[in-house]
GROMACS .gro file of C-alpha atoms in nm:
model
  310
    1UNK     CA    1   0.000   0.000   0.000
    2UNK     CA    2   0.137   0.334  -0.076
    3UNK     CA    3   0.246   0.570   0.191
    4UNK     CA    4   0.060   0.912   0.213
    5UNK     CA    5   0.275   1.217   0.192
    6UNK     CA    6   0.166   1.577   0.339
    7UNK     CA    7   0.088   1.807   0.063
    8UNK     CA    8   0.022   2.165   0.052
    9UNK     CA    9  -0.161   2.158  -0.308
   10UNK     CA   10  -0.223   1.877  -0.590
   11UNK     CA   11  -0.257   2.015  -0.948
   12UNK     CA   12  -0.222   1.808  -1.293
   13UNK     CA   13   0.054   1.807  -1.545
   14UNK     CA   14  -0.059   2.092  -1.684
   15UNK     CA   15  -0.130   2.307  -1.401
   16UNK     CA   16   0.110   2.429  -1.110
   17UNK     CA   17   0.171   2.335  -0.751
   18UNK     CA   18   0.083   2.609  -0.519
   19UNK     CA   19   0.347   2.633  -0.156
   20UNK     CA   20   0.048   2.813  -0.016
   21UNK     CA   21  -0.190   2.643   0.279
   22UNK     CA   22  -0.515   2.862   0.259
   23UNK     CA   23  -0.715   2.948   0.584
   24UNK     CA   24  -0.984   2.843   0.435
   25UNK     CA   25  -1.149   2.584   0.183
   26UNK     CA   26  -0.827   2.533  -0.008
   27UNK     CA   27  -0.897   2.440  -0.344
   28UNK     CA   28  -0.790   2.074  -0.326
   29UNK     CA   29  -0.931   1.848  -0.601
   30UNK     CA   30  -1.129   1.534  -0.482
   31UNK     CA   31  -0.858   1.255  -0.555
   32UNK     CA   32  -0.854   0.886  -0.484
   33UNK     CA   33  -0.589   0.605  -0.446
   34UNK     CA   34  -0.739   0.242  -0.503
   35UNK     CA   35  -0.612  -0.060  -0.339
   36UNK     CA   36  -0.717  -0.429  -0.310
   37UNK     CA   37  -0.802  -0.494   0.081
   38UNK     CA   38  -0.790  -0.899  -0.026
   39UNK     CA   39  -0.771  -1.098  -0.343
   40UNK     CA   40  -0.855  -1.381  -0.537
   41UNK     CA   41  -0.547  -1.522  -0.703
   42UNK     CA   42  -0.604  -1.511  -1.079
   43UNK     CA   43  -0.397  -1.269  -1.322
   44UNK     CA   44  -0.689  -1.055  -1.384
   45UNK     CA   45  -0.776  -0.930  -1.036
   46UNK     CA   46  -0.403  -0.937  -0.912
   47UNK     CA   47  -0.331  -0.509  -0.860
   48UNK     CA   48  -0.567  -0.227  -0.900
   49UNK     CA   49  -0.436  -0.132  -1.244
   50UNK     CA   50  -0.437   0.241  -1.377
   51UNK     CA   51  -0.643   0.100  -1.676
   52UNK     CA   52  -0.952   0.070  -1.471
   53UNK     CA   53  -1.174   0.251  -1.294
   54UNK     CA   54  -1.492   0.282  -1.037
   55UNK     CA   55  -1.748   0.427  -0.941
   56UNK     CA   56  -1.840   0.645  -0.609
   57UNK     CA   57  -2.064   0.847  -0.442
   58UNK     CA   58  -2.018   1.071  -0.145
   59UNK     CA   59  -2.240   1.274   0.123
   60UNK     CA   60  -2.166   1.539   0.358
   61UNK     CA   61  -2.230   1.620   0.693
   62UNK     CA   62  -2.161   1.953   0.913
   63UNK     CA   63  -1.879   2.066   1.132
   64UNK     CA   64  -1.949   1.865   1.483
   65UNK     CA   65  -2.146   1.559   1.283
   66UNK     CA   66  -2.016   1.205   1.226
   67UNK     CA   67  -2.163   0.953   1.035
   68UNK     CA   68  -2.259   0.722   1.346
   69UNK     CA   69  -2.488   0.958   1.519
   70UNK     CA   70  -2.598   1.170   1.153
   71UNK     CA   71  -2.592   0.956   0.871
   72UNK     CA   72  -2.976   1.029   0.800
   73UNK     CA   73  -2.830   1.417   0.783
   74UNK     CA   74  -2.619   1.369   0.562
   75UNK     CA   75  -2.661   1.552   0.153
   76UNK     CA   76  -2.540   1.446  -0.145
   77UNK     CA   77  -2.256   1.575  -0.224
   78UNK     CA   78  -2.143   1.388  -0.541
   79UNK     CA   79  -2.347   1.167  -0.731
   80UNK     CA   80  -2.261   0.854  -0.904
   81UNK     CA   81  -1.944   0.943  -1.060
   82UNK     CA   82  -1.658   0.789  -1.278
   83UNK     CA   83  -1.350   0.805  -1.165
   84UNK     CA   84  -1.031   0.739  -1.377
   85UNK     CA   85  -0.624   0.738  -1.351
   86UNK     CA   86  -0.432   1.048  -1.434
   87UNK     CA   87  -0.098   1.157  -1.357
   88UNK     CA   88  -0.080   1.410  -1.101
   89UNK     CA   89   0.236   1.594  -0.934
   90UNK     CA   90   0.258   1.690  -0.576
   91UNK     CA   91   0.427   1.992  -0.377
   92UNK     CA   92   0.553   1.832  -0.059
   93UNK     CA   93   0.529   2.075   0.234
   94UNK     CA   94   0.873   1.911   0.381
   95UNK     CA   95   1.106   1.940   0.102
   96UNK     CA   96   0.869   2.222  -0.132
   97UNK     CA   97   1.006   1.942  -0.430
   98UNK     CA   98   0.745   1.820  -0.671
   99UNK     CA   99   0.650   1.405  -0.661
  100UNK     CA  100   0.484   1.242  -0.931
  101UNK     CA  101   0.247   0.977  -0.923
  102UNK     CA  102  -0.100   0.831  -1.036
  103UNK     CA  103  -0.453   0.867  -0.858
  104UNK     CA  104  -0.808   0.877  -0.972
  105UNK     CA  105  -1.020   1.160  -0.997
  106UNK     CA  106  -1.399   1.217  -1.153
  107UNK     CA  107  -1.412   1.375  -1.483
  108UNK     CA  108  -1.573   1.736  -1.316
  109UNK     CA  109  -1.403   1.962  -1.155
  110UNK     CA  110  -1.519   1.816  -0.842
  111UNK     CA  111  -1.355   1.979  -0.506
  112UNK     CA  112  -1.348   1.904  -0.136
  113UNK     CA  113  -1.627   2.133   0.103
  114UNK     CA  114  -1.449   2.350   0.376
  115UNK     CA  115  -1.217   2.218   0.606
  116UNK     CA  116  -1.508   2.198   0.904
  117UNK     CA  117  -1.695   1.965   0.651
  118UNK     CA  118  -1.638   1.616   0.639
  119UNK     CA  119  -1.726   1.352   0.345
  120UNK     CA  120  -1.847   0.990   0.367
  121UNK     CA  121  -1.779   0.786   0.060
  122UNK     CA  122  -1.891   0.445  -0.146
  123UNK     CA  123  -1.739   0.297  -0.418
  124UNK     CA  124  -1.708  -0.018  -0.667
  125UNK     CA  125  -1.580  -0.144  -0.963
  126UNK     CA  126  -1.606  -0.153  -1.259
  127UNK     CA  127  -1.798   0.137  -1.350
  128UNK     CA  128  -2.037  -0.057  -1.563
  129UNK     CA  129  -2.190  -0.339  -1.346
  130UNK     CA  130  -2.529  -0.265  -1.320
  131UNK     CA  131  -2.514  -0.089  -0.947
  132UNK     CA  132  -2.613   0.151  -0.689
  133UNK     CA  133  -2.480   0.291  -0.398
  134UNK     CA  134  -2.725   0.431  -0.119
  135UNK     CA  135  -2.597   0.551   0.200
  136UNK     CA  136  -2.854   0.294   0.375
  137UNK     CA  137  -2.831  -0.003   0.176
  138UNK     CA  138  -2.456   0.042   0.073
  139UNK     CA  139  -2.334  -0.095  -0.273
  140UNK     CA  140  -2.599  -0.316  -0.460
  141UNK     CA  141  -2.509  -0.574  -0.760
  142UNK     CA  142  -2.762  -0.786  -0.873
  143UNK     CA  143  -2.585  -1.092  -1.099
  144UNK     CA  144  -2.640  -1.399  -1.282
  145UNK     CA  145  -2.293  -1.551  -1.309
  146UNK     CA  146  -2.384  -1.793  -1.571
  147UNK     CA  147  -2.405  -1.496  -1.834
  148UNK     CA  148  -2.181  -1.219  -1.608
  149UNK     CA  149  -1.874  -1.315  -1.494
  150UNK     CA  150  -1.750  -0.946  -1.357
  151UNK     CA  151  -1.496  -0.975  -1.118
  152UNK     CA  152  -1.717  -0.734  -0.881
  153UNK     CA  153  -1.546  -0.537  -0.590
  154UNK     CA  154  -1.701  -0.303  -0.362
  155UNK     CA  155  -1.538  -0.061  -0.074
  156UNK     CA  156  -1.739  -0.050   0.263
  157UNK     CA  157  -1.807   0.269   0.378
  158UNK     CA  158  -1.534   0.547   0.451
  159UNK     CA  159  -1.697   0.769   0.659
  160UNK     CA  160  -1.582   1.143   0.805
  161UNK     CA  161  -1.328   1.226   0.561
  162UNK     CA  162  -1.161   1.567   0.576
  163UNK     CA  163  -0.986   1.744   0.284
  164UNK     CA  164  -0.676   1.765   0.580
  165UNK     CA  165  -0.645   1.389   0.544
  166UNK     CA  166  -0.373   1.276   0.289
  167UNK     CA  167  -0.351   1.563   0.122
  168UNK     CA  168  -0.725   1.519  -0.008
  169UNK     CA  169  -0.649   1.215  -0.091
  170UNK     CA  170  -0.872   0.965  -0.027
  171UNK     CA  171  -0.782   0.568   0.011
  172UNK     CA  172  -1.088   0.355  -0.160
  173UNK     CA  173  -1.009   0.017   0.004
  174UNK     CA  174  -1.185  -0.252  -0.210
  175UNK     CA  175  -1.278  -0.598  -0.135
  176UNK     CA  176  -1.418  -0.927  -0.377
  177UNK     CA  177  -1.771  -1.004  -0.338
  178UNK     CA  178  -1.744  -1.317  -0.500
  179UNK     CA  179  -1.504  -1.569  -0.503
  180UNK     CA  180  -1.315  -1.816  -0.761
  181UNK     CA  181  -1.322  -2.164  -0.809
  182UNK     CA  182  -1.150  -2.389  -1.085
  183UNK     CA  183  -1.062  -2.773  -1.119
  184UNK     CA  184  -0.779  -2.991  -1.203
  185UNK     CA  185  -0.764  -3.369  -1.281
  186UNK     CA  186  -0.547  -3.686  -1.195
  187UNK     CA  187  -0.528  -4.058  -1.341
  188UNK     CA  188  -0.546  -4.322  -1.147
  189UNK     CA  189  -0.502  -4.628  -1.396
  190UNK     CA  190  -0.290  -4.945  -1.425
  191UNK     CA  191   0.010  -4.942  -1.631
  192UNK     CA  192   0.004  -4.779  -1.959
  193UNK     CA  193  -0.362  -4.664  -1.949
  194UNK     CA  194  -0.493  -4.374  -2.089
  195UNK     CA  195  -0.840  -4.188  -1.974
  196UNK     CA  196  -0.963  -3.841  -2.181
  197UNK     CA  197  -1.193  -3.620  -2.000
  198UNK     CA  198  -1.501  -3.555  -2.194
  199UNK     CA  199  -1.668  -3.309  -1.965
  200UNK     CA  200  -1.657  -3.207  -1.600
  201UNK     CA  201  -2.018  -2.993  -1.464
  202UNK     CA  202  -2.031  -2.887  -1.107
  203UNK     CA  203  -2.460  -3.021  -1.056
  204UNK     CA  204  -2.579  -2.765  -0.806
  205UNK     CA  205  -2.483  -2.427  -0.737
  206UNK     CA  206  -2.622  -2.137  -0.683
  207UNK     CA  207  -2.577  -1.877  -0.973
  208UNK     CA  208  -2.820  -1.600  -0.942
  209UNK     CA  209  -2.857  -1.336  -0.628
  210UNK     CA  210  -2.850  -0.966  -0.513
  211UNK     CA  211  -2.534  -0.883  -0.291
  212UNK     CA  212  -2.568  -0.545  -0.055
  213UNK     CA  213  -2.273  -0.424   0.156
  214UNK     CA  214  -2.464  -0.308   0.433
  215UNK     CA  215  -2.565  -0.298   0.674
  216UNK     CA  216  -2.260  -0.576   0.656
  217UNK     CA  217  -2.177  -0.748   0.319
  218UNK     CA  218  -2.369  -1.028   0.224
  219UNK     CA  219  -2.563  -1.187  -0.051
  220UNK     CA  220  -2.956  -1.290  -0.125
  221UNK     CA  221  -2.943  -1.620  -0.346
  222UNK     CA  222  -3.192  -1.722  -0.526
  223UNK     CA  223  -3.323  -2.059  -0.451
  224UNK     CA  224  -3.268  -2.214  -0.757
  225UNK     CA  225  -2.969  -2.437  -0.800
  226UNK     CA  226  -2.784  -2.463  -1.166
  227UNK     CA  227  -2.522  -2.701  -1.311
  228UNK     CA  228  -2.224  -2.501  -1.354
  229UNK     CA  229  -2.043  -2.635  -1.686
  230UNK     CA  230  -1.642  -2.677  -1.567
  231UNK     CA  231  -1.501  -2.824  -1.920
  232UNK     CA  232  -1.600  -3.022  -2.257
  233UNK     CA  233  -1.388  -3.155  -2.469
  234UNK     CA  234  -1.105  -3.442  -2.508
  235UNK     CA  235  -0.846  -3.401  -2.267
  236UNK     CA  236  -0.571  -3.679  -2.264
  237UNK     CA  237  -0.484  -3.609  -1.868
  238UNK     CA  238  -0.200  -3.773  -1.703
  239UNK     CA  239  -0.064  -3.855  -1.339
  240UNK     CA  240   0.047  -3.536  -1.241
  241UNK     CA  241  -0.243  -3.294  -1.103
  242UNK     CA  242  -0.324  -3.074  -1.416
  243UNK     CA  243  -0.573  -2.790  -1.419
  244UNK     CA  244  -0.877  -2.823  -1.659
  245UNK     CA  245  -1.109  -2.643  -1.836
  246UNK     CA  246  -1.220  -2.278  -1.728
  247UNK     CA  247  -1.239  -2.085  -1.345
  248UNK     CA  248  -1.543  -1.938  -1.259
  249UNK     CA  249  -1.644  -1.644  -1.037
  250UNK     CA  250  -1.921  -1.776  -0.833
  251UNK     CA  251  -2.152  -1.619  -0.539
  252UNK     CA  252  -2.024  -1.724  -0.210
  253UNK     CA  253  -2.244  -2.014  -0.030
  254UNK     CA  254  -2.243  -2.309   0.145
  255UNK     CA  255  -2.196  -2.532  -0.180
  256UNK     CA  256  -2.337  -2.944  -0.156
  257UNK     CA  257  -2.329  -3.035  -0.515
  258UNK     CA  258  -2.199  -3.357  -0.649
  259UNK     CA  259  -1.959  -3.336  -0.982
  260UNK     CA  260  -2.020  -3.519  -1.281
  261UNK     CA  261  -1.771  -3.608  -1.508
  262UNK     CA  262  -1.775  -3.817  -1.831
  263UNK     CA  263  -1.442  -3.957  -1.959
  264UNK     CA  264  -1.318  -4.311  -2.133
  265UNK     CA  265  -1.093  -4.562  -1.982
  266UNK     CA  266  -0.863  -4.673  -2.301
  267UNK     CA  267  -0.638  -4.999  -2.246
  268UNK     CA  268  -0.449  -5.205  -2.510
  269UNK     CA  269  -0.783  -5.398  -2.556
  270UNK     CA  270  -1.035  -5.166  -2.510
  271UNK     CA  271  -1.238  -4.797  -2.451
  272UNK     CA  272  -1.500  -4.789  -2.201
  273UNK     CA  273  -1.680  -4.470  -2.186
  274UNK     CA  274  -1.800  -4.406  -1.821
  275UNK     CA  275  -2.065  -4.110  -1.653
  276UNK     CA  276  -1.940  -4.071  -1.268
  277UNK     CA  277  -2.074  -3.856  -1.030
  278UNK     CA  278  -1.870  -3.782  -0.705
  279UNK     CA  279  -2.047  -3.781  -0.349
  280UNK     CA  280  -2.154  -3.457  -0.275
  281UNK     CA  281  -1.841  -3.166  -0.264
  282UNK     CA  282  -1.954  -3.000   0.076
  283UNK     CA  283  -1.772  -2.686   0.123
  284UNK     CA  284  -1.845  -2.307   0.225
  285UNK     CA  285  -1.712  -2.062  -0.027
  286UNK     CA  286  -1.626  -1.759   0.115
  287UNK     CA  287  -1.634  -1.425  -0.097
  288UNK     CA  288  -1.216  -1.293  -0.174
  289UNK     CA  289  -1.090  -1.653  -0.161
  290UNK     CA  290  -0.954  -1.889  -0.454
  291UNK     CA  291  -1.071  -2.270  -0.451
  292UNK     CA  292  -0.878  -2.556  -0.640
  293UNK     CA  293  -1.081  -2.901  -0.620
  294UNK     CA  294  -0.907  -3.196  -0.740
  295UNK     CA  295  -1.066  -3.461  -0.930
  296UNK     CA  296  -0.899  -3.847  -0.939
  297UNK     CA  297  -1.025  -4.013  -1.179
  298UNK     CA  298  -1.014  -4.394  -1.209
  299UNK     CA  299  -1.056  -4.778  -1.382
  300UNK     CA  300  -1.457  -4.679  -1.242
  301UNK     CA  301  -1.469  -4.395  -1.042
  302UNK     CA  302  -1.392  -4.000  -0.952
  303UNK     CA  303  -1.312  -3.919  -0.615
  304UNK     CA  304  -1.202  -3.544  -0.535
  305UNK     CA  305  -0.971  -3.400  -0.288
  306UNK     CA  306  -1.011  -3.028  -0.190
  307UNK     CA  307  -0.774  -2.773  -0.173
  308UNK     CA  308  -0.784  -2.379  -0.033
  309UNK     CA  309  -0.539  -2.129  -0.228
  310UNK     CA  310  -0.510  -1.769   0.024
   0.00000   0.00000   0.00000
């Protein structure tokens, strides 16, 4: 995580950086630095790159009011906004040098209140899932992860923020609301055997819900469970653990589904083509963590062995 540095002003590339602290309501664009709180561990969702961006909200409250005791006070202050990567420079109060780096910022001209006002924010990415933020309800994502498969993340709230913190500055901490699962595969033959995996379908899980982030973070699943399609195809798989078909970003939940997979059994003499399905895979899949489950398959049988990736 980056380290915050005292500044006297922030302007763009184009601008210049005052030495000046005003009295009052300096003019100190609304800024933001990004960061992942957790991960899941694909190459996708790895860093908070300067290629993407998020959306946020933000309402204000008085001098002497906090969020706690005056949230249902509180004004809108800045509506559903994009914000994107720039390169900014800084004036450091210490040294009066100039430092470079990247934050986010809405496309207005959007600028903190006075000093005795304080800002509470929400945030998520990317900037086009279909979401809302409401200072009640928090972030809400509605999702069908058979068709969408949106790596959603969502901050909780950061409440009482002064333009005197950072700089103006503010740090969006975001967090996964879903999590990732994926599959590899294992022979377990005789000899010189050979078995290709056909196709590999997690039965039951559940696919389509509503998450809100407050007033903690937590989903509303929808009662219907779906087969979730893992791979299909002709994979020639050997002894070694090998991963298989595709990962999927799935809704956390306390997951009971059997797996089915459909594979031949080839030996000097013959191919038998086989339909297994496991005992039930009973696991709770939290939201931010990675799952690797995997299958051995067998003369006549699949049996799995689970694994948790931090």
């Amino acid at each position: 995580m980056k380290k915050y540095i005292p500044i006297l002003a922030v302007c763009l590339f184009a601008g210049c950086a005052s030495d000046e602290t005003q009295d009052y309501h300096p003019e100190l664009r609304l800024l933001f630095q990004p960061n992942m709180y957790m991960h899941v561990s694909h190459e996708d969702v790895d860093l908070f790159t300067t290629d993407r961006s998020f959306g946020v909200s933000a309402w204000k409250l008085s001098e002497g009011q906090t969020w706690k005791r005056d949230a249902s006070q509180a004004v809108s202050y800045l509506s559903m906004s994009e914000a994107r990567s720039r390169k900014v420079s800084f004036t450091d109060a210490s040294t009066n040098g100039t430092i470079e780096d990247t934050l986010w910022m809405v496309s207005d001209n959007v600028y903190w209140p006075s000093q005795e006002e304080s800002l509470t924010f929400l945030a998520y990415s990317p900037y086009s899932a279909n979401c809302s933020c409401d200072p009640m309800l928090g972030v809400t994502y509605t999702v069908n992860t058979l068709e969408n498969q949106t790596d959603f993340l969502y901050s909780r709230l950061h409440a009482d923020k002064f333009s005197s913190n950072n700089g103006g500055v503010v740090p969006i901490q975001f967090e996964h609301a879903l999590c990732k699962v994926d599959f590899r595969v294992k022979k377990q033959v005789y000899g010189n055997d050979r078995i290709i995996v056909k196709s590999i379908t997690l039965d039951q899980a559940h696919c389509r819900g509503t998450f809100r982030s407050l007033a903690t973070p937590h989903w509303e699943k929808e009662e219907t469970l779906e087969p979730l399609p893992i791979f299909e195809g002709n994979e020639d798989i050997g002894s070694v653990p090998q991963s298989i078909g595709r990962y999927w970003m799935m809704i956390p939940q306390q997951l009971a589904s059997p797996v089915t997979v459909e594979y031949e059994y080839i030996t000097p003499t013959q191919t038998l083509s086989w339909k297994k399905q496991t005992v039930p895979l009973r696991t709770g899949l939290e939201a931010g963590r990675s799952y690797t489950f995997t299958l051995l398959i067998g003369w006549d049988d699949v049996i799995f062995q689970q694994e948790l990736l931090e």
